Amino acid sequence: MKLVTWSLATFHATAFVLAIVLFAYSRDALGTGLSGLNTFVGLGLFVALWATTYFTTAKALAGLDLLGSAQDRDGYMRRTLRWGARNGMAFLAVLGVVALGIAISNTQPGQIGLGILFPALLIAPIALVVAAAVGGAVGVIFGFIDLALFAVADLGGGDSAPRV
């Protein structure tokens, strides 16, 4: 099951990033959006997204038999909504910690205080709700794709000999 989890998490994270890049490219915003990033930062963001996606995918798949049980397939969709929302919030939390760390490191000693923390405290609740909604929606979309992939995998008859 670890290989399935790893494969799905990698597919989810990669497809999500690809969709964002293609959307930005179609709007001629790719250059502006990527101008502030370098390879190290981009790789770090992807690894953070992949790590949160791996953890939440593992939780969504835990204890389910998606090939053998129709009840588990129905339950999986509810799990993808719940764990997708948690993935969105977890990735936002990682971004928030990094952004706060950068803000603090760029602030002169003695000036760290409410000037940095107050805006973050005002924005965080709204951002968490948006991240949960987006994460839940993306989770459900990937849940449908996952079930389709499991259905294709089951076309061979599961553990039995391949059909001819």
C-alpha positions as MATLAB code, in Angstrom:
seq = 'MKLVTWSLATFHATAFVLAIVLFAYSRDALGTGLSGLNTFVGLGLFVALWATTYFTTAKALAGLDLLGSAQDRDGYMRRTLRWGARNGMAFLAVLGVVALGIAISNTQPGQIGLGILFPALLIAPIALVVAAAVGGAVGVIFGFIDLALFAVADLGGGDSAPRV';
ca = [
       0.000    0.000    0.000;
       2.977    2.337    0.506;
       3.752    2.253   -3.219;
       0.135    3.108   -4.052;
       0.196    5.975   -1.551;
       3.534    7.239   -2.853;
       2.338    6.999   -6.468;
      -0.958    8.767   -5.844;
       0.650   11.508   -3.725;
       3.268   12.138   -6.397;
       0.607   12.198   -9.121;
      -1.613   14.564   -7.090;
       1.174   17.023   -6.255;
       2.618   16.996   -9.766;
      -0.751   17.362  -11.504;
      -1.727   20.208   -9.157;
       1.505   22.113   -9.830;
       1.208   21.435  -13.564;
      -2.358   22.788  -13.579;
      -1.223   25.976  -11.818;
       1.724   26.438  -14.207;
      -0.459   25.874  -17.283;
      -3.092   28.277  -15.955;
      -0.455   30.941  -15.289;
       1.088   30.334  -18.723;
      -2.271   30.726  -20.448;
      -2.688   34.121  -18.754;
       0.863   35.269  -19.638;
       1.576   35.468  -15.901;
       4.155   32.699  -15.670;
       7.178   34.985  -15.954;
       5.897   37.385  -13.332;
       4.848   34.600  -11.015;
       8.174   32.791  -11.214;
      10.442   35.837  -11.256;
      10.845   35.831   -7.480;
      11.653   32.131   -7.266;
      14.861   30.256   -7.806;
      15.398   26.531   -8.240;
      16.001   25.933   -4.539;
      12.839   27.760   -3.465;
      10.743   26.066   -6.152;
      12.044   22.644   -5.176;
      11.420   23.409   -1.503;
       7.827   24.425   -2.221;
       7.233   21.286   -4.255;
       8.737   19.053   -1.551;
       6.553   20.743    1.071;
       3.459   20.221   -1.093;
       4.433   16.626   -1.795;
       5.039   15.901    1.910;
       1.661   17.246    3.002;
       0.010   15.455    0.083;
       1.717   12.161    0.944;
       0.608   12.383    4.577;
      -3.005   13.238    3.747;
      -3.208   10.673    0.936;
      -1.972    7.990    3.330;
      -4.660    8.998    5.834;
      -7.380    8.997    3.164;
      -6.392    5.504    1.966;
      -5.857    4.010    5.430;
      -7.833    0.807    5.959;
      -9.719    0.919    2.661;
     -10.030   -1.751   -0.022;
     -10.864    0.382   -3.039;
     -10.752   -2.541   -5.449;
     -12.932   -4.928   -3.492;
     -15.522   -2.906   -1.592;
     -18.175   -0.569   -3.004;
     -18.760    0.776    0.512;
     -15.069    1.705    0.785;
     -15.241    3.497   -2.568;
     -18.173    5.600   -1.318;
     -16.352    6.342    1.934;
     -13.236    7.322    0.017;
     -14.983   10.332   -1.517;
     -15.854   11.689    1.930;
     -12.271   11.096    3.015;
     -10.885   12.913   -0.026;
     -12.953   15.973    0.883;
     -11.848   15.893    4.523;
      -8.176   15.098    3.916;
      -7.970   17.390    0.879;
      -9.117   20.269    3.082;
      -6.526   19.324    5.683;
      -3.866   19.168    2.977;
      -4.732   22.689    1.847;
      -4.525   23.988    5.402;
      -1.286   22.103    6.128;
       0.419   23.467    3.020;
      -0.797   26.970    3.881;
       0.636   26.539    7.382;
       4.009   25.585    5.895;
       3.898   28.639    3.625;
       2.866   30.829    6.558;
       5.719   29.649    8.762;
       8.220   30.228    5.945;
       6.785   33.681    5.156;
       6.796   34.644    8.821;
      10.387   33.449    9.175;
      11.439   35.501    6.156;
       9.598   38.565    7.471;
      11.264   38.235   10.864;
      14.711   37.679    9.346;
      14.323   40.792    7.177;
      13.218   42.959   10.097;
      15.760   44.830   12.145;
      16.237   43.718   15.768;
      13.939   45.539   18.135;
      11.261   46.110   15.491;
       9.812   42.609   15.602;
       6.409   42.722   17.192;
       2.827   43.409   16.335;
       3.826   45.072   13.057;
       4.585   41.618   11.675;
       2.291   39.418   13.714;
      -0.896   41.505   13.591;
      -1.475   41.265    9.811;
      -0.694   37.543    9.932;
      -3.227   37.034   12.720;
      -5.900   38.919   10.761;
      -5.288   37.111    7.487;
      -4.742   33.585    8.852;
      -8.374   32.646    9.656;
      -9.654   33.774    6.251;
      -6.738   32.121    4.462;
      -7.337   28.854    6.336;
     -10.990   28.775    5.288;
     -10.047   29.442    1.648;
      -7.252   26.838    1.786;
      -9.660   24.274    3.254;
     -12.258   24.957    0.549;
      -9.731   24.788   -2.291;
      -8.020   21.735   -0.786;
     -11.340   19.955   -0.309;
     -12.431   20.667   -3.881;
      -9.089   19.540   -5.294;
      -9.210   16.465   -3.042;
     -12.620   15.459   -4.398;
     -11.467   15.970   -7.993;
      -8.437   13.763   -7.377;
     -10.672   11.291   -5.525;
     -12.744   10.802   -8.684;
      -9.558   10.379  -10.718;
      -8.210    7.880   -8.148;
     -11.379    5.797   -8.293;
     -11.188    5.786  -12.093;
      -7.556    4.633  -11.884;
      -8.510    1.885   -9.416;
     -11.329    0.796  -11.747;
      -8.878    0.563  -14.648;
      -6.472   -1.410  -12.429;
      -9.296   -3.807  -11.565;
     -10.195   -4.467  -15.206;
      -7.654   -7.287  -15.263;
      -9.638   -9.188  -12.674;
      -7.633   -8.253   -9.592;
      -5.697  -11.215   -8.225;
      -6.990  -13.654  -10.840;
      -5.367  -14.413  -14.168;
      -5.657  -11.742  -16.839;
      -8.764  -11.931  -18.999;
      -8.283  -12.793  -22.620;
];
